[in-house]
mmCIF file of C-alpha atoms in Angstrom:
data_model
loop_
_atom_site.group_PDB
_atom_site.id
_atom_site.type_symbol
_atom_site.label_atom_id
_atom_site.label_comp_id
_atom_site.label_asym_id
_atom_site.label_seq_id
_atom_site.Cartn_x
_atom_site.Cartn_y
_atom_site.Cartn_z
ATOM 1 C CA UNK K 12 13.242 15.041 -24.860
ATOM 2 C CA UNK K 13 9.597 14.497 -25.513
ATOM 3 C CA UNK K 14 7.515 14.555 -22.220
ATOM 4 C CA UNK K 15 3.675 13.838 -22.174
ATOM 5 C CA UNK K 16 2.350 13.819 -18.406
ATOM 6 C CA UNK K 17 0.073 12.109 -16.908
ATOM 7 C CA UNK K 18 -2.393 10.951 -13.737
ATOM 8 C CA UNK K 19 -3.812 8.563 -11.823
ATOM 9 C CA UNK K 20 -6.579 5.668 -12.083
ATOM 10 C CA UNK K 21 -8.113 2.593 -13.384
ATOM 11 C CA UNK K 22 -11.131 1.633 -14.942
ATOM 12 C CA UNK K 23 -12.892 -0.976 -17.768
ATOM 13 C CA UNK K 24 -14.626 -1.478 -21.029
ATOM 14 C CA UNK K 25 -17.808 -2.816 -23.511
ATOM 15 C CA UNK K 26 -18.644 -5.510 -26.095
ATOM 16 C CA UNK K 27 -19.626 -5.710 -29.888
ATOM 17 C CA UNK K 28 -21.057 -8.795 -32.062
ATOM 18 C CA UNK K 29 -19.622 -8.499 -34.871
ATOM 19 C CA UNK K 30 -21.625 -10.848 -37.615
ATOM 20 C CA UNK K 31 -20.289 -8.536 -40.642
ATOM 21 C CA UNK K 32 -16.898 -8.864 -39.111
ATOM 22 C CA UNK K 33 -16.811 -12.388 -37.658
ATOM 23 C CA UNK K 34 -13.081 -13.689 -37.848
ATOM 24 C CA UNK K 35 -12.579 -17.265 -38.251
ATOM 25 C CA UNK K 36 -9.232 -17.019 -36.496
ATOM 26 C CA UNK K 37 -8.140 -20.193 -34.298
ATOM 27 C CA UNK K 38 -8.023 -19.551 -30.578
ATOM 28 C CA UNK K 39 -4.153 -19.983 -29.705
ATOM 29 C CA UNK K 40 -3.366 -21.271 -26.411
ATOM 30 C CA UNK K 41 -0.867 -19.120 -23.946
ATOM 31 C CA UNK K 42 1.587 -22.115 -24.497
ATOM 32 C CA UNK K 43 1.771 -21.527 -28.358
ATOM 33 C CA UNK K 44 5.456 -21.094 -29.470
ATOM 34 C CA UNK K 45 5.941 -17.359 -30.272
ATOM 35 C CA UNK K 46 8.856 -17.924 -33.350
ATOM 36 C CA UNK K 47 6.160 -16.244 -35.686
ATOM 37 C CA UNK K 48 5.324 -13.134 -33.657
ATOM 38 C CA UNK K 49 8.802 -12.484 -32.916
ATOM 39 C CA UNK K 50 9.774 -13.268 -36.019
ATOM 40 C CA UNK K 51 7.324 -10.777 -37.596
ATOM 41 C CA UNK K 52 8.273 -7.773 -34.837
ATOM 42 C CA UNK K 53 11.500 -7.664 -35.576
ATOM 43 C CA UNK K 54 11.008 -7.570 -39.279
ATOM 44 C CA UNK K 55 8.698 -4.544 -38.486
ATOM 45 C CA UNK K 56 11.447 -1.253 -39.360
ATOM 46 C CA UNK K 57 12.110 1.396 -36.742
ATOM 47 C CA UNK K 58 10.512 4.842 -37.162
ATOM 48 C CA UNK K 59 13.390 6.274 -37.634
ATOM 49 C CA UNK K 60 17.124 5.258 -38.243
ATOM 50 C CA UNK K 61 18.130 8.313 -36.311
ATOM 51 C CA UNK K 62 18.440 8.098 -32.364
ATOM 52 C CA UNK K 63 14.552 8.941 -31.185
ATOM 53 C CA UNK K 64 13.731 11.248 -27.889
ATOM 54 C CA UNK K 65 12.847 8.944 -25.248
ATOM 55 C CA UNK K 66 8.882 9.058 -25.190
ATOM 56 C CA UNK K 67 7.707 9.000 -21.356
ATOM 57 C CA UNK K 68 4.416 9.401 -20.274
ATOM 58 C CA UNK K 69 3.894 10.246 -16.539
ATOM 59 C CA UNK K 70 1.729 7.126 -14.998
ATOM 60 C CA UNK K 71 0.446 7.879 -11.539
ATOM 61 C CA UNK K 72 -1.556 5.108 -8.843
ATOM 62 C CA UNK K 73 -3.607 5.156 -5.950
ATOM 63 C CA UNK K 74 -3.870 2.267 -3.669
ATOM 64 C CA UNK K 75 -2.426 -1.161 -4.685
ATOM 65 C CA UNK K 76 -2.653 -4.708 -5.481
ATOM 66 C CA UNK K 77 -0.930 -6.066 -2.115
ATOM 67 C CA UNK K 78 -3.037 -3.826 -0.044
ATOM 68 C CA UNK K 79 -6.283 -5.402 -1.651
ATOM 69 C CA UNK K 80 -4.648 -8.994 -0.844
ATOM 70 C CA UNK K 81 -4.168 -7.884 2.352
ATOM 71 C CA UNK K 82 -8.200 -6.885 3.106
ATOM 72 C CA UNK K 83 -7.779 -3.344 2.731
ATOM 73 C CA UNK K 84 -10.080 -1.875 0.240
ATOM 74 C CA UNK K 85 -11.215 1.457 1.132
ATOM 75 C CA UNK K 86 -11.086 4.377 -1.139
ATOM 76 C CA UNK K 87 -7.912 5.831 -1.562
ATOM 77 C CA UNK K 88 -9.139 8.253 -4.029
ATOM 78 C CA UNK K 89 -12.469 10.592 -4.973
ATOM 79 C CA UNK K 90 -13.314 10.127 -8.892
ATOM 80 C CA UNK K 91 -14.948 13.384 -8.628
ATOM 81 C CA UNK K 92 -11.065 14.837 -8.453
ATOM 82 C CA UNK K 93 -10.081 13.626 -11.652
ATOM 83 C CA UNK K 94 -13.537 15.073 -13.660
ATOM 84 C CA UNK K 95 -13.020 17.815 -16.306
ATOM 85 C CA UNK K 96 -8.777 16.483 -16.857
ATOM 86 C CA UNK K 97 -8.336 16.608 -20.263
ATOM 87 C CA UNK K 98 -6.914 13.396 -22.208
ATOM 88 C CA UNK K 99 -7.090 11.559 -19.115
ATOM 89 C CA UNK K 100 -6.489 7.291 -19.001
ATOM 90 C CA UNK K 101 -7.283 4.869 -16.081
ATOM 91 C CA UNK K 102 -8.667 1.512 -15.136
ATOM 92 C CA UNK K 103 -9.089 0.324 -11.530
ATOM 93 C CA UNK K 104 -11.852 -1.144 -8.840
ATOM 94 C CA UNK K 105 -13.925 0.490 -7.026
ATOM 95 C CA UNK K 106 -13.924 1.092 -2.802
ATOM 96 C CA UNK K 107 -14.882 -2.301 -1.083
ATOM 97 C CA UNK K 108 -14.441 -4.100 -4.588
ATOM 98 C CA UNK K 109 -18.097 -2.804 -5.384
ATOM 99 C CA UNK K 110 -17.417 -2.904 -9.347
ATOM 100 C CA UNK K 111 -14.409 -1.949 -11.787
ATOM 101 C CA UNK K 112 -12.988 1.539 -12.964
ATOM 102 C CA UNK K 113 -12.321 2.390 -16.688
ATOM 103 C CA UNK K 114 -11.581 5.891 -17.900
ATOM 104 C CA UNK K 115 -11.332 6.563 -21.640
ATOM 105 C CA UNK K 116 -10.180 9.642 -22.974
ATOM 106 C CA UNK K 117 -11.835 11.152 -19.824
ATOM 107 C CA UNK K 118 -15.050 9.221 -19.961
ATOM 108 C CA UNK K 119 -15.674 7.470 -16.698
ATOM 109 C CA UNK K 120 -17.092 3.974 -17.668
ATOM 110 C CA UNK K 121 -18.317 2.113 -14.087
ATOM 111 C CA UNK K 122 -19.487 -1.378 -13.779
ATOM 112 C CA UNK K 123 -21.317 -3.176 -11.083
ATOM 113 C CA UNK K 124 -22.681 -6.586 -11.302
ATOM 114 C CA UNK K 125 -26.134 -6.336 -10.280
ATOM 115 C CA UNK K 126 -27.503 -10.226 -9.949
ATOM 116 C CA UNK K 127 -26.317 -12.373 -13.761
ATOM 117 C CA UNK K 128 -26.099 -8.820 -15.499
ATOM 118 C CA UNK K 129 -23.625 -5.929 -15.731
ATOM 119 C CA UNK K 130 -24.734 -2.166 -15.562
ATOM 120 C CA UNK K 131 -22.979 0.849 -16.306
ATOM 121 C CA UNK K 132 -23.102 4.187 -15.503
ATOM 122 C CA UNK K 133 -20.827 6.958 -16.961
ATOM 123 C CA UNK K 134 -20.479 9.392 -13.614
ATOM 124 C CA UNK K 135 -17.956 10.783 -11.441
ATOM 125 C CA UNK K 136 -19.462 9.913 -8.324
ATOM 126 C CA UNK K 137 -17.685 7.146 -6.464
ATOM 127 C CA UNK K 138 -14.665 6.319 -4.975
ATOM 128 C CA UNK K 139 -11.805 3.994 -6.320
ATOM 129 C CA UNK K 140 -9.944 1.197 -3.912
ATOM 130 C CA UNK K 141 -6.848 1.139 -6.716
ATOM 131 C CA UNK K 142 -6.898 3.549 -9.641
ATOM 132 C CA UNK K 143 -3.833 3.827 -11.966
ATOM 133 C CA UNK K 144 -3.874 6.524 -14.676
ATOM 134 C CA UNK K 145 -2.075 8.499 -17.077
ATOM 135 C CA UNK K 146 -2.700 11.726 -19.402
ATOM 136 C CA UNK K 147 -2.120 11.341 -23.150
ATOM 137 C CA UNK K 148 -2.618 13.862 -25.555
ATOM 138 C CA UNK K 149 -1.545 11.858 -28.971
ATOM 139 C CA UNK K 150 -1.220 8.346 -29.533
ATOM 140 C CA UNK K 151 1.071 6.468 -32.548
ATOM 141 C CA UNK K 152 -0.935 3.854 -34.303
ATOM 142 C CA UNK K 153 0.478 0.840 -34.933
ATOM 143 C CA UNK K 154 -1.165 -2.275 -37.001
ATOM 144 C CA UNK K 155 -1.037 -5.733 -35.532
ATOM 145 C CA UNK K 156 0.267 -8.379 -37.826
ATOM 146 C CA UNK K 157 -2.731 -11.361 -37.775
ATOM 147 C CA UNK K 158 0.378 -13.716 -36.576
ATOM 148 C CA UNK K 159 -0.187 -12.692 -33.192
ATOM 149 C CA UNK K 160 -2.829 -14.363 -31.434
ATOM 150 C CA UNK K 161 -2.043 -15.286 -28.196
ATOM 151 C CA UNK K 162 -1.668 -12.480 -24.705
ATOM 152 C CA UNK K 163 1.593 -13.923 -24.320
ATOM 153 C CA UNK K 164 2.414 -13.265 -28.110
ATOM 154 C CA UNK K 165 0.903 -9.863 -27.568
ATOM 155 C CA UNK K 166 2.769 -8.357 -24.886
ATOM 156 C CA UNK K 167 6.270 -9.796 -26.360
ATOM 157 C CA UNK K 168 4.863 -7.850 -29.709
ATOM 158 C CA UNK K 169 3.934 -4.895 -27.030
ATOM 159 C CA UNK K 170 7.097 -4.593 -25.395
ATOM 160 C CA UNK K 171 9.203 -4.876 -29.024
ATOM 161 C CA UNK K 172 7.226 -2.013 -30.534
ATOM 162 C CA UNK K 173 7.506 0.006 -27.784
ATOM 163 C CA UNK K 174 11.131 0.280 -27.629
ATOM 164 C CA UNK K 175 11.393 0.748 -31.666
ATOM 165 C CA UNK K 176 9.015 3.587 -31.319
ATOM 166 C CA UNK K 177 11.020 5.269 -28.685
ATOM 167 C CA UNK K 178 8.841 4.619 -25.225
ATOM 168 C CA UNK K 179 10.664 4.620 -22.080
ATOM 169 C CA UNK K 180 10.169 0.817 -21.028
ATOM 170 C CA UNK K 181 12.101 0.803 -17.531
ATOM 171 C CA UNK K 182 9.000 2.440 -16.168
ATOM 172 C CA UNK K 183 5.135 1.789 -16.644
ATOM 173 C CA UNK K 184 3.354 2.519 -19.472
ATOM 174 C CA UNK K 185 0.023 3.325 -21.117
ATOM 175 C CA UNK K 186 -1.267 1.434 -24.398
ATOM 176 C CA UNK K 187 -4.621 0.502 -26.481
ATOM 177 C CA UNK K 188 -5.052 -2.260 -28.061
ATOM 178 C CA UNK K 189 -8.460 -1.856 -30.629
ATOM 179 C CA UNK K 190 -10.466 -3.490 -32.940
ATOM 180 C CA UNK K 191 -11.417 -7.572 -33.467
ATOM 181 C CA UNK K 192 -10.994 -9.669 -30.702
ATOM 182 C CA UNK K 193 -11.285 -14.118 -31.021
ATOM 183 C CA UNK K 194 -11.725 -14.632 -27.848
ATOM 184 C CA UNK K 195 -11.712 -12.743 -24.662
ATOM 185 C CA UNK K 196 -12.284 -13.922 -20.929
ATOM 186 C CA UNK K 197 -13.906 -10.781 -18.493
ATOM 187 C CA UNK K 198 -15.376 -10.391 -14.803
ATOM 188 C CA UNK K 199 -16.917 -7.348 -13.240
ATOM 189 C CA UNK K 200 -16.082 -7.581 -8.970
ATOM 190 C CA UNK K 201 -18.785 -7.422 -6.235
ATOM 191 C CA UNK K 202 -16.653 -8.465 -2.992
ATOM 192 C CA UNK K 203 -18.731 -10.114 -0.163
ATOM 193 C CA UNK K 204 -17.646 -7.217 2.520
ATOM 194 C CA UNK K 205 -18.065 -9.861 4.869
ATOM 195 C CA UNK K 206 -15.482 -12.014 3.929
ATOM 196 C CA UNK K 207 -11.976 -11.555 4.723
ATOM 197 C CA UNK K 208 -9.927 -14.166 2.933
ATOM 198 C CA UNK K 209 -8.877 -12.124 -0.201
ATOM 199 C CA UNK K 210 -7.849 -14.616 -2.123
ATOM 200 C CA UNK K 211 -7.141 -14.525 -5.955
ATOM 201 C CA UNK K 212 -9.850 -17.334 -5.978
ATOM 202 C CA UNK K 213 -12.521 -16.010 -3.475
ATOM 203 C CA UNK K 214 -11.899 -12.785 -5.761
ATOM 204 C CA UNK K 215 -12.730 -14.450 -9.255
ATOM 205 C CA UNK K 216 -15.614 -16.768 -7.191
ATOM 206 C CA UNK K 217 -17.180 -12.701 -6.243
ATOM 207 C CA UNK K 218 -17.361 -11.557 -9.298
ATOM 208 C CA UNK K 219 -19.521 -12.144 -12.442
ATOM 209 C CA UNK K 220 -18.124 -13.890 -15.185
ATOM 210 C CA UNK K 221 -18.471 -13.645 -18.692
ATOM 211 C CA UNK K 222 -16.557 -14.664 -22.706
ATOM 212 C CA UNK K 223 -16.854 -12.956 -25.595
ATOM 213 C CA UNK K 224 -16.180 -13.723 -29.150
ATOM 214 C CA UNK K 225 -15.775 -12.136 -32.091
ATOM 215 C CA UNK K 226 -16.452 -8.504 -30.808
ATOM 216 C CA UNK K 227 -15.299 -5.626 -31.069
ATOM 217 C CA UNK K 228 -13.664 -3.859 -28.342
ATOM 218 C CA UNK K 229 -11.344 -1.003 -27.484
ATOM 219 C CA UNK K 230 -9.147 -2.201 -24.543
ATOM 220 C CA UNK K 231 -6.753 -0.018 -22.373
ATOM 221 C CA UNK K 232 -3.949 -1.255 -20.215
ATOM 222 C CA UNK K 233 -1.242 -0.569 -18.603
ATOM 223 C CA UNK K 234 2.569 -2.449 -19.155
ATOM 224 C CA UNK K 235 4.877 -2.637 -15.685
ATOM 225 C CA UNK K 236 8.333 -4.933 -16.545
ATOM 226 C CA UNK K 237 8.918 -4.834 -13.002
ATOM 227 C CA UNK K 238 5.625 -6.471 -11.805
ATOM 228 C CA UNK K 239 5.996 -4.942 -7.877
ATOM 229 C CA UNK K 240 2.232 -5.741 -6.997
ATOM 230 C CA UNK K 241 0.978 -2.199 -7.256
ATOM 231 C CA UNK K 242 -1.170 -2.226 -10.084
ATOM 232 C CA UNK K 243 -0.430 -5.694 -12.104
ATOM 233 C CA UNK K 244 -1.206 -8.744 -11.447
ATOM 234 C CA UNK K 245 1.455 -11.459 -10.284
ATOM 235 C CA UNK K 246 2.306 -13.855 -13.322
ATOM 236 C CA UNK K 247 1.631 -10.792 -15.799
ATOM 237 C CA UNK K 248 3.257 -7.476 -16.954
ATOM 238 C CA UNK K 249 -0.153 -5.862 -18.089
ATOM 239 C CA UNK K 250 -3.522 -5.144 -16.218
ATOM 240 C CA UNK K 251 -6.155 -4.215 -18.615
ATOM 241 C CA UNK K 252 -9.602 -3.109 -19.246
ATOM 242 C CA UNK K 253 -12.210 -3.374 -21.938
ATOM 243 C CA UNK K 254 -15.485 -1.561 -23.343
ATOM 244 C CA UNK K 255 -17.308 -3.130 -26.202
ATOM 245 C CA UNK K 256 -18.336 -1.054 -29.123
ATOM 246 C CA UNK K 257 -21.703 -2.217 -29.305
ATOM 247 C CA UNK K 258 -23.051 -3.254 -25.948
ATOM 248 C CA UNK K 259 -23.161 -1.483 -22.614
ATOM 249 C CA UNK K 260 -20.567 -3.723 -21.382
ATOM 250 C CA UNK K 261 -17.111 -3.126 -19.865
ATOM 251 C CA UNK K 262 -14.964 -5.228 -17.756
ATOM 252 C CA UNK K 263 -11.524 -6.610 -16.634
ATOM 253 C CA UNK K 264 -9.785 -8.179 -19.216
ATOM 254 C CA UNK K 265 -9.081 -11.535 -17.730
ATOM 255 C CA UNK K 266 -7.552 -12.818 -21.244
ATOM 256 C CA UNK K 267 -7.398 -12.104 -24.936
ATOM 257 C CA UNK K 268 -6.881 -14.091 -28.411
ATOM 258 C CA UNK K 269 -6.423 -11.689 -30.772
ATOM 259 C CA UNK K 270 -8.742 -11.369 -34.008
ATOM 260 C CA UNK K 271 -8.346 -9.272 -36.975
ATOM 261 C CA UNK K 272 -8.680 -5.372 -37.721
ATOM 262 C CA UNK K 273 -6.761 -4.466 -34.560
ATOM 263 C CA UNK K 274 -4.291 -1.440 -33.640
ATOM 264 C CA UNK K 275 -1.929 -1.127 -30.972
ATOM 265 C CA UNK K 276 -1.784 2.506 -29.526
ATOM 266 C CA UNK K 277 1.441 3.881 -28.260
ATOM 267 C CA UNK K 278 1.890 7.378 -25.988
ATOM 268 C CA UNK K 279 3.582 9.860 -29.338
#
């Protein structure tokens, strides 16, 4: 059996405008019928015909979603702990709701709203509320057919190619998705420590707001079928994060429409 481990955290990403690149690709709507993308999934052929080794990668949390909801947001966890892993993945916001988390192949990638702008820093030096994470040492590239548009279409094309390439789906999951983006709908925290009525609404009202298009982007997430509050977000079986190629930017990943040029990473 192949075993990759893992850790713990969560974190967020950056933006690229991408005139040489510009996709004309139509914006589907979360309601668009998904025939095509299933359709095209299932005509994608296994790795192997042989049985594969079950591919689990070890995907570790601190704090959760339902605490947050329930006003507590201290730290659970010092970044400065996870500095010098090797390989390591997270996303997650930071104590108090003060910004948002990404980790990318061990880079920490923090974001703060700071009045209409976003600023980054790339330290160890804070604390995170809710940090989910995971080590990977290889990732299997897949490409992702231009039929899928939609983040509904997505994680249906998500969850297919991860069981034909052998991951272990009854338990979370690390993937990156990379490359052109159509559309895609971000906010960077900064909770009011005053108020206590966590509310999805109040949350989204905190934060700054923002909507690419046509960018470039490397985005990592994290897939849970089971959807238990910790670390994804009720009505959804991903939480994700995004950095932009080109711009000091990186965010939550509120939604996506898919563009062209993009890759789906899997845990090998």
């Amino acid at each position: 059996m192949k075993k990759i481990l893992v850790l713990s955290i969560v974190g967020i990403l950056t933006i690229q405008s991408c005139k040489e690149h510009q996709t004309n690709t139509n914006v589907a709507s979360e309601g668009d019928r998904t025939e095509d993308v299933v359709k095209t999934a299932e005509s994608v052929k296994p790795v192997s015909t042989k049985v594969q080794d079950t591919i689990y990668t070890k995907v570790e949390s601190s704090g959760s979603l339902k605490d947050i909801m329930n006003g507590k947001m201290g730290a659970t966890i010092a970044l400065k702990d996870l500095e010098g892993i090797p390989n390591l993945y997270a996303i997650g916001a930071l104590e108090n709701l003060t910004g948002e988390i990404l980790i990318y192949n061990s880079d920490p990638i923090i974001s703060r709203r700071s009045d209409k702008m976003v600023t980054v820093d790339h330290t160890f030096k804070d604390s995170a509320t809710l940090l989910v994470s995971a080590q990977v040492a290889e990732w299997q590239d897949i490409p992702v057919p231009t039929s899928v548009k939609s983040q509904g279409q997505f994680e249906i094309f998500l969850q297919q190619q991860a069981l034909q390439r052998g991951v272990d789906t009854s338990k979370p999951y690390p993937f990156i998705l990379t490359g052109g983006i159509a559309k895609l709908d971000w906010h960077v925290v900064n909770w009011n420590s005053n108020n206590a009525d966590h509310t999805k609404k109040n949350h989204l009202q905190s934060s700054l707001k923002g909507v690419l298009t046509h960018a470039y982007v490397d985005i990592l997430g994290f897939y849970d079928a089971k959807n238990d509050g910790v670390f994804i977000h009720e009505g959804s079986k991903t939480h994700m994060h995004f950095k932009a190629r080109d711009a000091n930017l990186a965010a939550h990943a509120d939604k996506i429409f898919l563009g062209k040029d993009l890759t789906l990473k899997l845990p090998k």
